[in-house]
Short mmCIF file of C-alpha atoms in Angstrom, two decimals:
data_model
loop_
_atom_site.label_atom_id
_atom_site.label_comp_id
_atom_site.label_asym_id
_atom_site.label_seq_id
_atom_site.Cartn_x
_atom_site.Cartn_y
_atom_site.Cartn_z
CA UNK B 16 -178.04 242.22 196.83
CA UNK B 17 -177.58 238.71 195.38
CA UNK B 18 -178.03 237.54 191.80
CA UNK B 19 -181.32 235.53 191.24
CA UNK B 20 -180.46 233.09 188.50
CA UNK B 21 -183.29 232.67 185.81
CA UNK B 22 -183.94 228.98 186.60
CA UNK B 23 -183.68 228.14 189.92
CA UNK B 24 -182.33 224.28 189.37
CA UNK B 25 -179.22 222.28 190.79
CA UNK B 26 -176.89 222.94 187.91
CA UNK B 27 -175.65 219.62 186.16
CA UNK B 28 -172.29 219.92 187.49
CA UNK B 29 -173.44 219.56 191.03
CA UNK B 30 -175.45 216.49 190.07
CA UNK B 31 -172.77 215.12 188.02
CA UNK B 32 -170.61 215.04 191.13
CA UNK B 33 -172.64 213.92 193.91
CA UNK B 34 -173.42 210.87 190.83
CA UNK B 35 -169.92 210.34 191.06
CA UNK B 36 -169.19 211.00 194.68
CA UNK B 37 -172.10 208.65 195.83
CA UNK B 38 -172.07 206.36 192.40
CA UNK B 39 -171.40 203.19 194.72
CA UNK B 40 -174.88 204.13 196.92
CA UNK B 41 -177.05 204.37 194.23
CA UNK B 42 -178.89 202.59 191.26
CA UNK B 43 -180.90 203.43 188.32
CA UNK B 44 -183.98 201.41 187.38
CA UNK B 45 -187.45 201.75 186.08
CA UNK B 46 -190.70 202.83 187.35
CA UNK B 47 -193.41 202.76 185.29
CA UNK B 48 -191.28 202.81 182.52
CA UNK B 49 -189.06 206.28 183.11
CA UNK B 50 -185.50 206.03 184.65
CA UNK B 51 -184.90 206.60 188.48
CA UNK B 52 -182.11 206.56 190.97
CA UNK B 53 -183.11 205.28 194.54
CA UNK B 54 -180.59 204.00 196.53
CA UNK B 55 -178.84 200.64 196.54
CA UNK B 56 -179.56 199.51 199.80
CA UNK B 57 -182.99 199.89 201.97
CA UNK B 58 -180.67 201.24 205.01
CA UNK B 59 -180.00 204.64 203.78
CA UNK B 60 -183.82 205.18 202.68
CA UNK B 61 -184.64 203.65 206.31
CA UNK B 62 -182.20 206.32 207.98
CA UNK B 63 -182.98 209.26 206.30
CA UNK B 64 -186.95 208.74 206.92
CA UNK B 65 -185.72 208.21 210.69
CA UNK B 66 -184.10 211.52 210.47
CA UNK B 67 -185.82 213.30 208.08
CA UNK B 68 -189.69 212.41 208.40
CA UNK B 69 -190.03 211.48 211.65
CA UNK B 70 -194.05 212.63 212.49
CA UNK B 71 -197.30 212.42 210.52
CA UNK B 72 -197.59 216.22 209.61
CA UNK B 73 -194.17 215.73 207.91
CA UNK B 74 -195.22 212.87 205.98
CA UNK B 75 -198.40 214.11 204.81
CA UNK B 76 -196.50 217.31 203.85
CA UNK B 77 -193.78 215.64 201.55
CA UNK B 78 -196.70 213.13 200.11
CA UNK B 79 -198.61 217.14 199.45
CA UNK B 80 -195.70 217.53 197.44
CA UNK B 81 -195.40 215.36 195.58
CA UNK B 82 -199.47 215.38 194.66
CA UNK B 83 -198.78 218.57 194.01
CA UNK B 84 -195.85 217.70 191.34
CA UNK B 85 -197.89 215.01 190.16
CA UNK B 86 -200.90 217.04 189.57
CA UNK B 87 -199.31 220.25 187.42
CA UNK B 88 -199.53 222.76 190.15
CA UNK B 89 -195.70 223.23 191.24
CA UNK B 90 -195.35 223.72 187.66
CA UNK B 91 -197.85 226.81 187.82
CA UNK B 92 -196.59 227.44 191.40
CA UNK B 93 -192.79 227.33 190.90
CA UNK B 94 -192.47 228.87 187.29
CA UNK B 95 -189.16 230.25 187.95
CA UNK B 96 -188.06 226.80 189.28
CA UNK B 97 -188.61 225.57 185.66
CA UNK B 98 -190.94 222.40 187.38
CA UNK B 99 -191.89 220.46 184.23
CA UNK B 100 -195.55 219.76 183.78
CA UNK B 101 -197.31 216.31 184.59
CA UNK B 102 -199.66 215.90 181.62
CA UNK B 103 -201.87 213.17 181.70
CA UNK B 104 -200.79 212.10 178.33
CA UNK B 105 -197.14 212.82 176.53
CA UNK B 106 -197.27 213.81 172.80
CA UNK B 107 -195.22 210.87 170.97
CA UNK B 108 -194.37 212.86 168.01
CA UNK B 109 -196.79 214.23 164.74
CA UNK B 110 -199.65 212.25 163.71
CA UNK B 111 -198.43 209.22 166.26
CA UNK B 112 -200.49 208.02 169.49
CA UNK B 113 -200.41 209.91 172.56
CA UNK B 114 -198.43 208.24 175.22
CA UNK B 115 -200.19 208.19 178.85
CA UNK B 116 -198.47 209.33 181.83
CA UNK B 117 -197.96 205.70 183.65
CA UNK B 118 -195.60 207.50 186.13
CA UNK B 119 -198.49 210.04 186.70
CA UNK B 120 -200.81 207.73 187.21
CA UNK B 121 -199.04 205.64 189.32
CA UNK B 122 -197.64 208.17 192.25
CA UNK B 123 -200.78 210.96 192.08
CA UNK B 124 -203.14 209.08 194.03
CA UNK B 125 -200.68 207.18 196.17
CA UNK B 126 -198.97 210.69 197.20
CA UNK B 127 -203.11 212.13 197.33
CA UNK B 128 -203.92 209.43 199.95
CA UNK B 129 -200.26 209.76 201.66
CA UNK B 130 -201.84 213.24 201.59
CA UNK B 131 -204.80 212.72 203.58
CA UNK B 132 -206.48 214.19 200.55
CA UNK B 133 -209.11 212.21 199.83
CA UNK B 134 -211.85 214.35 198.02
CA UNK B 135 -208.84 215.33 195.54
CA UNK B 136 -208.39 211.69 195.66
CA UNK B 137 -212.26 211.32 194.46
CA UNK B 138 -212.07 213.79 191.79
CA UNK B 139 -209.09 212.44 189.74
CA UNK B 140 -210.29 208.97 190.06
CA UNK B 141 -213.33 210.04 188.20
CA UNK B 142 -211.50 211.46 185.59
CA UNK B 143 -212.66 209.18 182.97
CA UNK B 144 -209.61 209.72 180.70
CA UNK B 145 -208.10 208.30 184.18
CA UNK B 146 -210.77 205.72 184.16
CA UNK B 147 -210.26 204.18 180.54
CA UNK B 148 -206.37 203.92 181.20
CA UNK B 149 -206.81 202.14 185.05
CA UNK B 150 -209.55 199.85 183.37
CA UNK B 151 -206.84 199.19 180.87
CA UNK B 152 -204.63 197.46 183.07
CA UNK B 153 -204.68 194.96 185.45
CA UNK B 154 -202.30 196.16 188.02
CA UNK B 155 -203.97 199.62 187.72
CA UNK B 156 -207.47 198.60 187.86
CA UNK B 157 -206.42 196.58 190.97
CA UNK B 158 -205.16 199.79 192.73
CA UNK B 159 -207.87 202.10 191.55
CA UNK B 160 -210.28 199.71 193.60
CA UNK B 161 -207.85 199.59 196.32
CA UNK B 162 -208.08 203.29 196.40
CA UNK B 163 -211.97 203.46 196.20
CA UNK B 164 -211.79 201.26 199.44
CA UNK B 165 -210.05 203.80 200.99
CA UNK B 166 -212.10 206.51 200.06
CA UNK B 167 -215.45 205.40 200.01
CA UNK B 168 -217.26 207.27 202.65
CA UNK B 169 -216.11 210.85 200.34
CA UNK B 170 -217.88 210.00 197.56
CA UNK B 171 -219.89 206.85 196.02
CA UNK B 172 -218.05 205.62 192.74
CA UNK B 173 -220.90 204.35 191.17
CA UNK B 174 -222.79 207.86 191.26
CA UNK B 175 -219.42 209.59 190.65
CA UNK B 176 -218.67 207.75 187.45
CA UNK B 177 -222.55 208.51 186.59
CA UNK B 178 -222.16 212.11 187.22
CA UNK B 179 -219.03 212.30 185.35
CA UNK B 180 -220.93 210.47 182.10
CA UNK B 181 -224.05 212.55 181.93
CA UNK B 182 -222.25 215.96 182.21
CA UNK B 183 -220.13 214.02 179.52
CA UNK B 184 -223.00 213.35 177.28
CA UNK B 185 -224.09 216.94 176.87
CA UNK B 186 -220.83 217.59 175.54
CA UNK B 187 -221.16 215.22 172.79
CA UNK B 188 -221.44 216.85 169.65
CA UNK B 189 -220.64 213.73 167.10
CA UNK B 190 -221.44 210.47 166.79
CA UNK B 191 -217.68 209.14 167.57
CA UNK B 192 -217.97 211.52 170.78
CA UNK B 193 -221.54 209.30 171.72
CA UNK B 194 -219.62 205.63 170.39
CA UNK B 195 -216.64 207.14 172.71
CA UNK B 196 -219.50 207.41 175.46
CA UNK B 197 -221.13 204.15 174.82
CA UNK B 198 -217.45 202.66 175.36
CA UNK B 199 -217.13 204.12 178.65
CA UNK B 200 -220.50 203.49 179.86
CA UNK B 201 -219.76 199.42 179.30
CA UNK B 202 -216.78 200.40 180.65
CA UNK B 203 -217.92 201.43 183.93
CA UNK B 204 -220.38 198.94 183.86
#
């Protein structure tokens, strides 16, 4: 009876007003390097969590969401939503560097735990792509411990990162691919 638009998404127009409606209530910054708008003052986030996400179950289902967003599958779920993808890495341009996914790798396990999703949790943590780019970085490596921590009793990291580089090594099929494993064994220590 009623027209189903091809992409389901707030049209820009909408946006562009409630921008300018609530301009005065909200600010832009960075996070992890891509531009968001939060609000200006902690008051409105603190009310609408009051109102909004009051118990546990509702919590856990937002931070769901988010993992979910995070981790590629609204994109597969929501196709007619137009949800853009959350690769791990973002193609710079033709014969440059891939770019990695800080925002990715920054909210997944965060939402994951928030989640109460802690074997997911375990298995993206021993990503080792994941690995090399938390062991890159202070800050990171700090949190992927953090997270470890929290998640210990699912799965031992030490074994995990062992698994993950044997079933690794019989993939190998050049000697850059064995250097490449070499690396990431000293990595893991």
């Amino acid at each position: 009876q009623y027209h189903k638009p091809p992409i389901r998404r707030l049209p820009p127009s909408v946006l562009t007003r409630m921008r300018q409606e609530m301009g005065e209530y909200l600010v832009e910054r960075s996070a992890d390097g891509v531009p968001v708008i939060t609000w200006k003052y902690a008051i409105f986030k603190d009310v609408a969590s009051n109102r909004y996400v009051k118990t546990v179950a509702s919590r856990r289902m937002i931070s769901d969401n988010l993992a979910n967003y995070f981790d590629g599958i609204l994109h597969i779920q929501m196709m007619d939503r137009d949800v853009d993808a959350q690769p791990l890495f973002f193609a710079a341009g033709v014969g440059q560097l891939k770019v990695p996914n800080m925002r990715k790798l920054g909210e997944l396990p965060h939402a994951l735990l928030g989640a109460g999703d802690r074997e997911r949790l375990a298995q993206r943590l021993c990503d080792l792509e994941v690995f090399v780019l938390y062991s890159a970085d202070q800050v990171l490596l700090q949190e992927m411990m953090m997270y470890w921590r929290d998640i210990g009793d699912v799965m031992d990291p030490v074994e995990a990162y062992t698994t993950a580089l044997e079933a690794r090594r019989g993939s190998c099929k050049s000697d850059q691919d064995l250097l490449r494993l070499a690396e990431l064994y000293d990595d893991v220590g």
